[in-house]
Amino acid sequence: GAVVSQHPSRVICKSGTSVKIECRSLDFQATTMFWYRQFPKQSLMLMATSNEGSKATYEQGVEKDKFLINHASLTLSTLTVTSAHPEDSSFYICSARTSPSGEYFGAGTRLSVL
Amino acid sequence: GEDVEQSLFLSVREGDSSVINCTYTDSSSTYLYWYKQEPGAGLQLLTYIFSNMDMKQDQRLTVLLNKKDKHLSLRIADTQTGDSAIYFCAESAYGSSNTGKLIFGQGTTLQVKP
């Protein structure tokens, strides 16, 4: 199956700093990638759809200026959590779609903001 | 709006069959998916079924779709301790105004006892 690499797997940062998370499709091109957030023992919440070469589409309630998304190429999307605060601590997961029948997920990034 | 519901917990003995159930509300769903998530990891696509199918079998996995009742199930035959994980049901509706994004259920925690 298709492989999606997400980096870093774990990050601990101080409040007020910015953190960048990378999502790469390793063996296929992805015009569309997705960013999710998952709270403990809960389902995935879609944050935004990342479109190569254009602006991301954010879900209702997600702050665009807080969660910056850049889809610079057909294999790379980045999520930057700006001025992170403890309430931003969460598990962030990206995914990429190869076809309607296949959306493949990265391993996730555990963000802890102190 | 779209909604996907799952029971939260299932416990079985090793070697038994597991059946995880899911209901959805969007009648325009075109693809339905089952994902597996192990602790601290991303989601692994297990299988999917197209909405014009009733059943799909892949080794130990059998997916049944009752489109009339909007009910989806995942049967795992000969369940092993390595199958212990959270299982997410998801649906997407290509061609609708939601641009085909995945809608996830809450996840079913499968516990396999030796």
XYZ file of C-alpha atoms in Angstrom:
228
model
C 0.000 0.000 0.000
C 0.883 3.667 -0.201
C 3.203 5.094 2.444
C 2.772 8.416 4.202
C 5.620 9.637 6.375
C 4.990 12.131 9.167
C 7.737 13.880 11.098
C 8.440 14.416 13.947
C 6.650 11.663 15.826
C 6.884 13.506 19.112
C 7.638 17.115 20.025
C 7.730 18.926 23.335
C 7.917 22.709 23.237
C 7.515 25.743 25.430
C 4.401 27.862 25.329
C 4.632 30.626 22.713
C 6.914 28.783 20.291
C 5.933 27.538 16.837
C 6.116 23.929 15.749
C 6.237 22.582 12.198
C 4.999 19.095 11.299
C 5.793 17.546 7.917
C 3.727 15.063 5.975
C 5.199 13.335 2.940
C 3.771 10.863 0.472
C 6.708 8.580 -0.261
C 5.675 6.555 -3.273
C 2.867 8.525 -4.847
C 1.838 12.078 -5.615
C -0.920 13.628 -3.573
C -2.718 16.710 -4.784
C -4.816 16.596 -1.650
C -3.693 15.919 1.895
C -5.646 16.176 5.106
C -4.771 17.219 8.640
C -6.590 15.759 11.620
C -6.471 16.270 15.337
C -7.244 13.515 17.795
C -7.928 13.917 21.499
C -7.398 11.002 23.905
C -9.946 8.227 23.478
C -11.761 10.218 20.793
C -12.205 10.069 17.075
C -10.337 12.084 14.478
C -11.418 15.637 13.856
C -10.672 16.994 10.395
C -8.914 20.335 10.686
C -8.215 21.223 7.094
C -7.783 20.001 3.556
C -4.410 20.845 2.075
C -4.411 21.510 -1.668
C -1.211 21.561 -3.688
C -0.612 24.973 -5.168
C -3.548 26.681 -3.508
C -4.819 27.711 -0.109
C -5.922 25.140 2.411
C -9.601 24.690 3.168
C -10.235 24.885 6.906
C -13.095 23.280 8.772
C -15.439 25.428 10.771
C -13.965 26.482 14.085
C -10.320 25.909 13.116
C -8.187 29.038 13.331
C -6.361 29.641 10.050
C -3.765 31.911 11.634
C -3.049 29.400 14.389
C -2.669 26.368 12.157
C -0.771 27.330 9.017
C -0.812 24.802 6.203
C 1.480 24.826 3.206
C 1.305 22.272 0.399
C 4.467 23.169 -1.449
C 4.719 20.145 -3.713
C 2.817 17.051 -4.749
C 4.527 15.048 -2.009
C 4.810 17.461 0.903
C 2.377 19.287 3.160
C 3.351 21.060 6.372
C 1.303 22.112 9.379
C 2.733 24.865 11.559
C 1.198 25.405 14.965
C 1.991 29.051 15.664
C 2.480 30.439 19.173
C 1.558 27.091 20.682
C -0.209 26.954 24.030
C -0.952 24.002 26.336
C -4.462 23.664 24.902
C -2.877 22.904 21.514
C -1.353 19.736 22.975
C -2.803 16.860 21.015
C -2.127 14.077 18.528
C -1.964 15.439 14.976
C -2.321 13.063 12.039
C -1.990 13.727 8.320
C -3.283 11.686 5.442
C -3.037 11.600 1.688
C -5.456 10.217 -0.838
C -4.403 8.205 -3.845
C -7.917 7.546 -5.098
C -11.461 7.597 -3.719
C -10.827 4.115 -2.384
C -7.635 4.874 -0.550
C -6.743 7.456 2.079
C -3.485 6.636 3.826
C -2.389 8.034 7.141
C 0.883 9.086 8.677
C 1.936 7.694 12.061
C 0.956 10.886 13.846
C 2.742 13.570 15.856
C 2.283 13.869 19.594
C 2.572 17.574 20.497
C 3.060 18.524 24.135
C 3.180 22.227 24.966
C 4.555 23.079 28.392
C -25.429 16.552 8.730
C -23.458 13.366 8.343
C -23.039 11.137 11.372
C -21.324 7.811 11.961
C -21.998 5.779 15.095
C -20.147 2.840 16.588
C -20.296 0.952 19.838
C -17.337 1.888 22.008
C -16.045 -1.432 23.279
C -15.940 -5.113 22.344
C -14.213 -7.939 24.196
C -13.668 -11.396 22.701
C -11.552 -14.467 23.399
C -8.651 -15.383 21.172
C -9.819 -17.631 18.340
C -13.394 -16.348 18.384
C -14.902 -14.133 15.686
C -15.302 -10.414 16.330
C -18.065 -8.345 14.796
C -17.818 -4.578 14.941
C -20.882 -2.619 13.883
C -21.346 0.853 12.459
C -24.312 2.930 11.329
C -24.215 6.020 9.166
C -26.718 8.621 8.084
C -25.521 9.989 4.750
C -27.375 8.110 2.038
C -25.075 9.573 -0.604
C -22.052 7.775 0.856
C -20.116 6.168 -1.939
C -17.263 4.536 -0.041
C -17.192 3.063 3.447
C -13.955 2.219 5.201
C -12.560 0.346 8.147
C -9.368 1.622 9.763
C -7.298 0.145 12.597
C -5.386 2.268 15.098
C -2.876 0.802 17.522
C -1.801 2.808 20.595
C 0.188 5.915 19.725
C 0.073 5.216 15.999
C -1.683 6.517 12.929
C -4.527 4.801 11.141
C -4.072 1.749 8.971
C -6.561 1.223 6.158
C -7.893 -2.310 6.577
C -10.488 -2.473 3.881
C -13.170 -0.504 2.111
C -16.407 -1.243 0.321
C -18.089 0.607 -2.481
C -21.726 1.453 -1.852
C -23.045 -0.777 -4.647
C -21.570 -3.871 -2.980
C -23.159 -5.989 -0.253
C -20.136 -7.905 0.918
C -16.406 -7.926 0.590
C -14.036 -10.543 1.974
C -10.299 -10.208 2.374
C -8.585 -13.062 4.210
C -9.846 -12.933 7.828
C -11.868 -9.772 7.242
C -15.450 -9.718 5.989
C -17.323 -6.466 5.433
C -21.107 -6.496 5.172
C -23.073 -3.492 3.957
C -26.821 -3.084 4.361
C -27.477 0.071 2.417
C -31.185 0.104 3.200
C -30.519 0.199 6.945
C -27.276 2.193 6.536
C -25.452 -0.459 8.531
C -21.872 -1.590 8.065
C -20.099 -4.381 9.896
C -16.578 -5.763 10.080
C -16.112 -9.403 10.990
C -12.672 -10.613 12.015
C -12.380 -14.386 11.926
C -10.071 -16.248 14.311
C -9.321 -13.090 16.288
C -5.761 -12.860 17.604
C -4.253 -10.807 20.428
C -2.527 -8.716 17.758
C -5.956 -7.601 16.587
C -6.433 -5.646 19.816
C -6.764 -2.020 18.719
C -9.302 0.695 18.023
C -11.315 0.207 14.863
C -12.799 3.204 13.074
C -15.606 3.126 10.589
C -15.604 6.011 8.089
C -17.675 7.113 5.143
C -17.220 9.544 2.320
C -19.532 10.888 -0.320
C -17.811 11.943 -3.503
C -19.743 14.349 -5.586
C -21.567 15.878 -2.640
C -20.894 19.348 -1.313
C -18.539 17.991 1.331
C -15.898 17.284 -1.322
C -15.544 13.678 -0.249
C -13.927 14.175 3.125
C -13.981 11.251 5.512
C -16.465 11.217 8.369
C -15.297 8.971 11.201
C -17.162 7.111 13.897
C -16.016 7.302 17.503
C -13.999 4.115 17.242
C -14.564 0.670 18.782
C -11.930 -0.614 21.171
C -11.436 -4.323 20.550
C -9.959 -6.245 23.459
C -8.806 -9.791 22.732
C -8.304 -12.002 25.767
C -5.899 -14.962 25.561
